[in-house]
Each structure stands twice: as structure tokens, then as C-alpha cells.
CSV table of C-alpha atoms in Angstrom, one decimal:
chain,number,residue,atom,x,y,z
A,1,MET,CA,-7.9,38.4,11.5
A,2,ARG,CA,-9.1,42.1,11.5
A,3,ASP,CA,-8.2,42.4,7.8
A,4,ILE,CA,-10.1,39.3,7.0
A,5,SER,CA,-13.1,40.5,9.0
A,6,ASP,CA,-13.1,43.8,7.0
A,7,VAL,CA,-13.0,41.9,3.7
A,8,LEU,CA,-15.9,39.7,4.7
A,9,LYS,CA,-18.0,42.8,5.8
A,10,ARG,CA,-17.3,44.4,2.4
A,11,LEU,CA,-18.3,41.3,0.5
A,12,GLN,CA,-21.4,40.9,2.5
A,13,ARG,CA,-22.5,44.4,1.6
A,14,ILE,CA,-22.2,43.7,-2.2
A,15,VAL,CA,-23.6,40.1,-2.2
A,16,PRO,CA,-27.0,40.1,-3.9
A,17,ALA,CA,-30.1,39.5,-1.7
A,18,GLY,CA,-30.9,35.8,-1.3
A,19,VAL,CA,-27.4,34.6,-1.9
A,20,GLN,CA,-25.9,32.8,1.1
A,21,PRO,CA,-22.1,33.6,1.6
A,22,LYS,CA,-19.9,30.6,2.0
A,23,PHE,CA,-18.3,32.1,5.1
A,24,SER,CA,-20.1,34.0,7.8
A,25,SER,CA,-17.1,34.8,9.9
A,26,ALA,CA,-13.3,35.4,9.7
A,27,GLN,CA,-12.8,32.2,11.7
A,28,GLU,CA,-14.7,30.1,9.3
A,29,LEU,CA,-12.6,31.5,6.4
A,30,MET,CA,-9.4,30.8,8.3
A,31,ASP,CA,-10.5,27.3,9.1
A,32,TRP,CA,-11.3,26.7,5.5
A,33,GLN,CA,-7.8,28.0,4.4
A,34,LYS,CA,-6.1,25.7,6.9
A,35,GLU,CA,-8.0,22.7,5.7
A,36,GLU,CA,-7.2,23.5,2.0
A,37,ALA,CA,-3.5,23.9,3.0
A,38,ARG,CA,-3.6,20.5,4.7
A,39,LYS,CA,-5.2,18.8,1.6
A,40,HIS,CA,-2.6,20.4,-0.6
A,41,SER,CA,0.2,19.3,1.6
A,42,GLU,CA,-1.1,15.7,1.6
A,43,LYS,CA,-1.4,15.8,-2.2
A,44,LEU,CA,2.2,17.0,-2.6
A,45,THR,CA,3.4,14.3,-0.1
A,46,MET,CA,1.6,11.6,-2.1
A,47,GLU,CA,3.0,12.9,-5.4
A,48,ASN,CA,6.5,12.9,-4.0
A,49,ARG,CA,6.1,9.3,-2.8
A,50,LEU,CA,4.9,8.2,-6.3
A,51,THR,CA,7.8,10.1,-7.9
A,52,ARG,CA,10.3,8.3,-5.6
A,53,ILE,CA,8.8,4.9,-6.5
A,54,GLN,CA,8.9,5.7,-10.2
A,55,THR,CA,12.5,7.0,-10.0
A,56,THR,CA,13.7,4.0,-8.0
A,57,PHE,CA,11.9,1.1,-9.8
A,58,GLY,CA,11.2,2.7,-13.1
A,59,ARG,CA,7.4,2.1,-12.7
A,60,SER,CA,4.5,3.0,-10.6
A,61,GLY,CA,3.7,1.0,-7.5
A,62,ILE,CA,1.7,-1.7,-9.3
A,63,ARG,CA,2.8,-3.3,-12.5
A,64,LYS,CA,0.8,-2.3,-15.6
A,65,ARG,CA,-0.6,-5.8,-16.1
A,66,TYR,CA,-2.4,-5.5,-12.8
A,67,HIS,CA,-3.6,-1.9,-13.1
A,68,ASN,CA,-7.2,-3.0,-13.9
A,69,CYS,CA,-7.5,-5.6,-11.2
A,70,THR,CA,-10.4,-4.9,-8.9
A,71,PHE,CA,-12.7,-6.8,-6.6
A,72,LYS,CA,-15.5,-6.3,-9.1
A,73,ASN,CA,-13.7,-8.1,-11.9
A,74,TYR,CA,-12.4,-11.0,-9.7
A,75,GLU,CA,-14.1,-14.1,-10.8
A,76,VAL,CA,-15.3,-16.5,-8.1
A,77,ARG,CA,-15.5,-20.1,-9.3
A,78,CYS,CA,-15.3,-22.1,-6.1
A,79,GLU,CA,-15.9,-21.8,-2.4
A,80,GLY,CA,-12.2,-21.3,-1.7
A,81,GLN,CA,-12.1,-18.2,-4.0
A,82,ARG,CA,-15.2,-16.9,-2.3
A,83,LYS,CA,-13.5,-17.1,1.1
A,84,ALA,CA,-10.3,-15.5,-0.3
A,85,PHE,CA,-12.3,-12.7,-1.8
A,86,SER,CA,-14.1,-12.1,1.5
A,87,GLU,CA,-11.0,-12.1,3.6
A,88,ALA,CA,-9.1,-9.8,1.2
A,89,LYS,CA,-12.1,-7.3,1.1
A,90,SER,CA,-12.4,-7.4,4.9
A,91,TRP,CA,-8.6,-6.7,5.2
A,92,LEU,CA,-9.0,-3.6,2.9
A,93,ASN,CA,-12.1,-2.4,4.8
A,94,ASN,CA,-10.1,-2.5,8.1
A,95,PHE,CA,-7.0,-0.8,6.6
A,96,GLY,CA,-5.8,2.0,8.9
A,97,SER,CA,-7.2,0.5,12.1
A,98,GLY,CA,-3.9,-1.3,12.9
A,99,CYS,CA,-0.9,-2.9,11.2
A,100,ALA,CA,-2.3,-6.3,10.4
A,101,CYS,CA,-0.3,-8.0,7.7
A,102,PHE,CA,-1.5,-10.6,5.2
A,103,VAL,CA,-0.1,-13.6,3.5
A,104,PHE,CA,-1.6,-15.0,0.3
A,105,GLY,CA,-0.2,-18.5,0.0
A,106,GLY,CA,-0.8,-21.1,-2.7
A,107,SER,CA,0.0,-22.4,-6.1
A,108,PRO,CA,0.8,-20.2,-9.1
A,109,GLY,CA,-2.2,-19.0,-11.2
A,110,THR,CA,-4.7,-19.1,-8.4
A,111,GLY,CA,-5.4,-15.3,-8.2
A,112,LYS,CA,-3.1,-14.1,-5.4
A,113,ASN,CA,-1.8,-11.2,-7.5
A,114,HIS,CA,-5.2,-10.2,-8.6
A,115,LEU,CA,-6.6,-9.8,-5.1
A,116,ALA,CA,-3.4,-8.1,-3.9
A,117,ALA,CA,-3.6,-5.7,-6.8
A,118,ALA,CA,-7.3,-5.1,-6.1
A,119,ILE,CA,-6.3,-4.0,-2.5
A,120,GLY,CA,-3.5,-1.8,-3.8
A,121,ASN,CA,-5.6,-0.2,-6.5
A,122,ALA,CA,-8.3,0.6,-4.0
A,123,LEU,CA,-5.8,2.2,-1.7
A,124,ILE,CA,-4.3,4.2,-4.5
A,125,VAL,CA,-7.7,5.7,-5.2
A,126,GLN,CA,-7.7,6.7,-1.5
A,127,GLN,CA,-4.3,8.5,-2.2
A,128,LYS,CA,-2.3,5.9,-0.4
A,129,SER,CA,1.2,4.9,-1.5
A,130,VAL,CA,1.5,1.2,-2.6
A,131,LEU,CA,4.3,-0.9,-3.9
A,132,ILE,CA,4.0,-4.5,-5.1
A,133,ILE,CA,7.4,-5.9,-5.9
A,134,THR,CA,9.0,-9.3,-6.3
A,135,VAL,CA,11.7,-10.2,-3.8
A,136,ALA,CA,14.1,-10.7,-6.7
A,137,ASP,CA,13.6,-7.1,-8.0
A,138,LEU,CA,13.8,-5.8,-4.5
A,139,MET,CA,17.2,-7.5,-3.9
A,140,THR,CA,18.4,-6.2,-7.2
A,141,GLU,CA,17.8,-2.6,-6.1
A,142,PHE,CA,19.5,-3.2,-2.7
A,143,LYS,CA,22.5,-4.9,-4.3
A,144,ALA,CA,22.8,-2.0,-6.8
A,145,GLY,CA,23.9,0.1,-3.9
A,146,PHE,CA,27.2,-1.8,-3.8
A,147,SER,CA,28.1,-0.4,-7.2
A,148,GLY,CA,27.1,3.2,-6.7
A,149,GLY,CA,23.3,2.9,-6.8
A,150,LYS,CA,20.9,4.2,-4.2
A,151,SER,CA,22.2,3.5,-0.7
A,152,GLU,CA,20.8,0.7,1.3
A,153,SER,CA,19.7,3.0,4.1
A,154,LYS,CA,17.8,5.3,1.7
A,155,LEU,CA,16.0,2.3,0.1
A,156,MET,CA,15.2,1.0,3.5
A,157,ASP,CA,13.7,4.3,4.4
A,158,GLU,CA,11.5,4.3,1.3
A,159,MET,CA,10.3,0.8,2.0
A,160,THR,CA,9.2,1.8,5.5
A,161,THR,CA,7.3,4.9,4.5
A,162,LEU,CA,5.0,3.3,2.0
A,163,ASP,CA,1.4,2.9,3.2
A,164,LEU,CA,1.4,-0.7,1.9
A,165,LEU,CA,4.3,-2.9,0.7
A,166,VAL,CA,3.5,-6.2,-0.9
A,167,LEU,CA,6.4,-8.7,-1.4
A,168,ASP,CA,5.7,-11.0,-4.3
A,169,GLU,CA,7.3,-14.4,-5.2
A,170,VAL,CA,8.6,-14.9,-1.6
A,171,GLY,CA,10.3,-18.2,-1.6
A,172,VAL,CA,11.6,-18.1,-5.2
A,173,GLN,CA,14.7,-16.3,-4.0
A,174,MET,CA,18.0,-18.0,-3.1
A,175,TYR,CA,17.4,-18.0,0.7
A,176,SER,CA,20.7,-16.3,1.3
A,177,GLN,CA,21.5,-14.8,4.7
A,178,TYR,CA,21.7,-11.3,3.2
A,179,GLU,CA,18.1,-11.6,1.8
A,180,LYS,CA,16.8,-12.8,5.1
A,181,VAL,CA,18.4,-9.9,6.9
A,182,ILE,CA,17.0,-7.4,4.4
A,183,LEU,CA,13.5,-8.9,4.5
A,184,HIS,CA,13.5,-9.1,8.3
A,185,GLN,CA,14.6,-5.4,8.6
A,186,ILE,CA,11.9,-4.3,6.2
A,187,ILE,CA,9.2,-6.3,8.0
A,188,ASP,CA,10.4,-5.4,11.5
A,189,ARG,CA,10.7,-1.7,10.8
A,190,ARG,CA,7.3,-1.5,9.0
A,191,THR,CA,5.4,-3.3,11.7
A,192,ALA,CA,7.1,-1.2,14.4
A,193,MET,CA,5.8,1.9,12.5
A,194,LEU,CA,2.3,0.2,12.2
A,195,LYS,CA,2.8,-0.2,8.5
A,196,PRO,CA,1.4,-3.4,7.1
A,197,VAL,CA,3.2,-5.9,4.8
A,198,GLY,CA,1.6,-8.2,2.3
A,199,ILE,CA,3.3,-11.5,1.3
A,200,LEU,CA,2.5,-13.5,-1.9
A,201,THR,CA,4.1,-16.9,-1.9
A,202,ASN,CA,3.9,-20.5,-3.2
A,203,LEU,CA,5.1,-21.8,0.2
A,204,ASN,CA,3.0,-23.1,3.0
A,205,SER,CA,3.1,-21.9,6.7
A,206,GLU,CA,5.8,-24.5,7.6
A,207,ASP,CA,8.2,-23.5,4.8
A,208,LEU,CA,7.8,-19.7,4.8
A,209,PRO,CA,9.9,-19.1,7.9
A,210,GLY,CA,12.8,-20.7,6.1
A,211,ALA,CA,12.6,-18.1,3.4
A,212,ILE,CA,12.2,-14.9,5.5
A,213,GLY,CA,13.4,-16.0,8.9
A,214,GLU,CA,11.5,-17.0,12.0
A,215,ARG,CA,11.5,-13.6,13.6
A,216,ALA,CA,10.1,-11.9,10.4
A,217,PHE,CA,7.4,-14.6,10.2
A,218,ASP,CA,6.4,-14.0,13.8
A,219,ARG,CA,6.1,-10.2,13.0
A,220,LEU,CA,3.6,-11.1,10.2
A,221,LYS,CA,1.3,-12.9,12.7
A,222,MET,CA,1.2,-9.9,15.1
A,223,ASP,CA,-1.9,-7.6,15.5
A,224,GLY,CA,-4.3,-9.9,13.7
A,225,GLY,CA,-2.3,-10.8,10.6
A,226,ILE,CA,-4.1,-13.2,8.3
A,227,TRP,CA,-3.1,-16.2,6.1
A,228,VAL,CA,-5.3,-16.8,3.1
A,229,THR,CA,-4.8,-20.1,1.4
A,230,PHE,CA,-5.2,-20.4,-2.4
A,231,ASN,CA,-5.5,-24.1,-2.8
A,232,TRP,CA,-7.6,-24.6,-6.0
A,233,GLN,CA,-6.5,-25.5,-9.4
A,234,SER,CA,-4.7,-22.8,-11.5
A,235,PHE,CA,-7.0,-21.2,-14.0
A,236,ARG,CA,-4.3,-19.5,-16.1
A,237,HIS,CA,-4.6,-22.1,-18.8
A,238,LYS,CA,-8.3,-21.4,-19.1
A,239,ILE,CA,-7.9,-17.7,-19.8
């Protein structure tokens, strides 16, 4: 502290008249250094998370085809889309205030992935770690551990430290007991750590518990979790 004070005094003597020094005391300088160190540490943590995602899945957290999906370029063509847009945007605005999960349920081609990617891309700009992955791809990674791949426990740890995990194509899988156990463990651990989970599915609220298990489904509804229904006609054939 004394050395810093001496340095500041010397600098103040040579600063031209009319120039306001950035720091007026040693304490201010030390506080600034601590804040810069904190920012640097957060940046390194984020970079390490992204590196782990890239190493594990061979890509960044959001597939390339969805990199440009935002709320600004989401086309609203009916009242249902307007409501879905509003609920997704509201969920994003409340991110960090709890661990509310979301389910986007409806037919293929109705824009579930676009809004989920819009949320993910917005969070990435905020230096949050995001992974959107199909259940099939996720299970492939877990099963690879049986033949010398990354261990199941290590994968589970990575799934639970992400700021946002979105599971895509839930219900397309084989509904095996192993898959249900893995999905339940991921959802249970994440919600226990106040980490939200997003679900993209073609199933309705009556059928989803059969794909992920009743207990995991109950976890999704905790702490204000939302279900957004995408029940309009697919517009993929119009693009």
C-alpha cells in the first residue's frame, strides 16, 4: 500500500495541469486492480468452458445453422407466434433471477429451435455458457464412455456447470431406462444447482413424462417453469 501511495504521489507531480488522474488514492488503484483481476478470471473461466464444449462435442454450444438466430429476425406470422416470442423474450429477461426451466412443445418446423437459439445467442453475448444438443447426440457421448471415451461422471459434471442447457428432440429417443436415468440426473442436478434446462419437443404435456420420467418432468415445472405451445402450421416448406 505504501509503495503504491508513493507511486501515485510521483505521478501526480508530473501530470500536466488540468489533467484529472484516474486514481486519486492507493485504495482506488487497488480496487481497480481487483476488479480487473476478477474480469480476467471470469473471461478465462468462460473460455475454458467453451473449450470443453468444443472438445467434447466437436462444435460450439449452438450449431452453426442457428448462429444467426435472434429475436430481431424471428418472423411473427400469427398470434401464437407473437405469444411464443413474448414468453421466450420474458424468460431471457428474467434469466439469473432463479432456475425456471422452459419447454417449447409443438410440431416440427414451427420455430422452436429459432427462439431457443435466440435465447442462447443472447446469453453467449453476455459471456454465458450455452449448449443446445439433441438427446440422441447427448446419449452418444455418454455411451462412448463404455468404450474408453470421456467418463460418465465427467460428462455429467460438464452438463451441470453450463449456464444454460437445452435438450433438443426430446421424445425422438428410444425411451430406454438408461436414457431416462441420464436425463433425470441431468435435470435433477441442474435444478438443484439453480441451473435452468430448456426442452424442445414434439410431445404434449401428457406424453413428455413418458420420455423423461415423471420426476424429471416435475422438476421442470418447479420455480415458475414455463410451457410454450407451438401449435401453428409448419413454415419450413415456405422458406
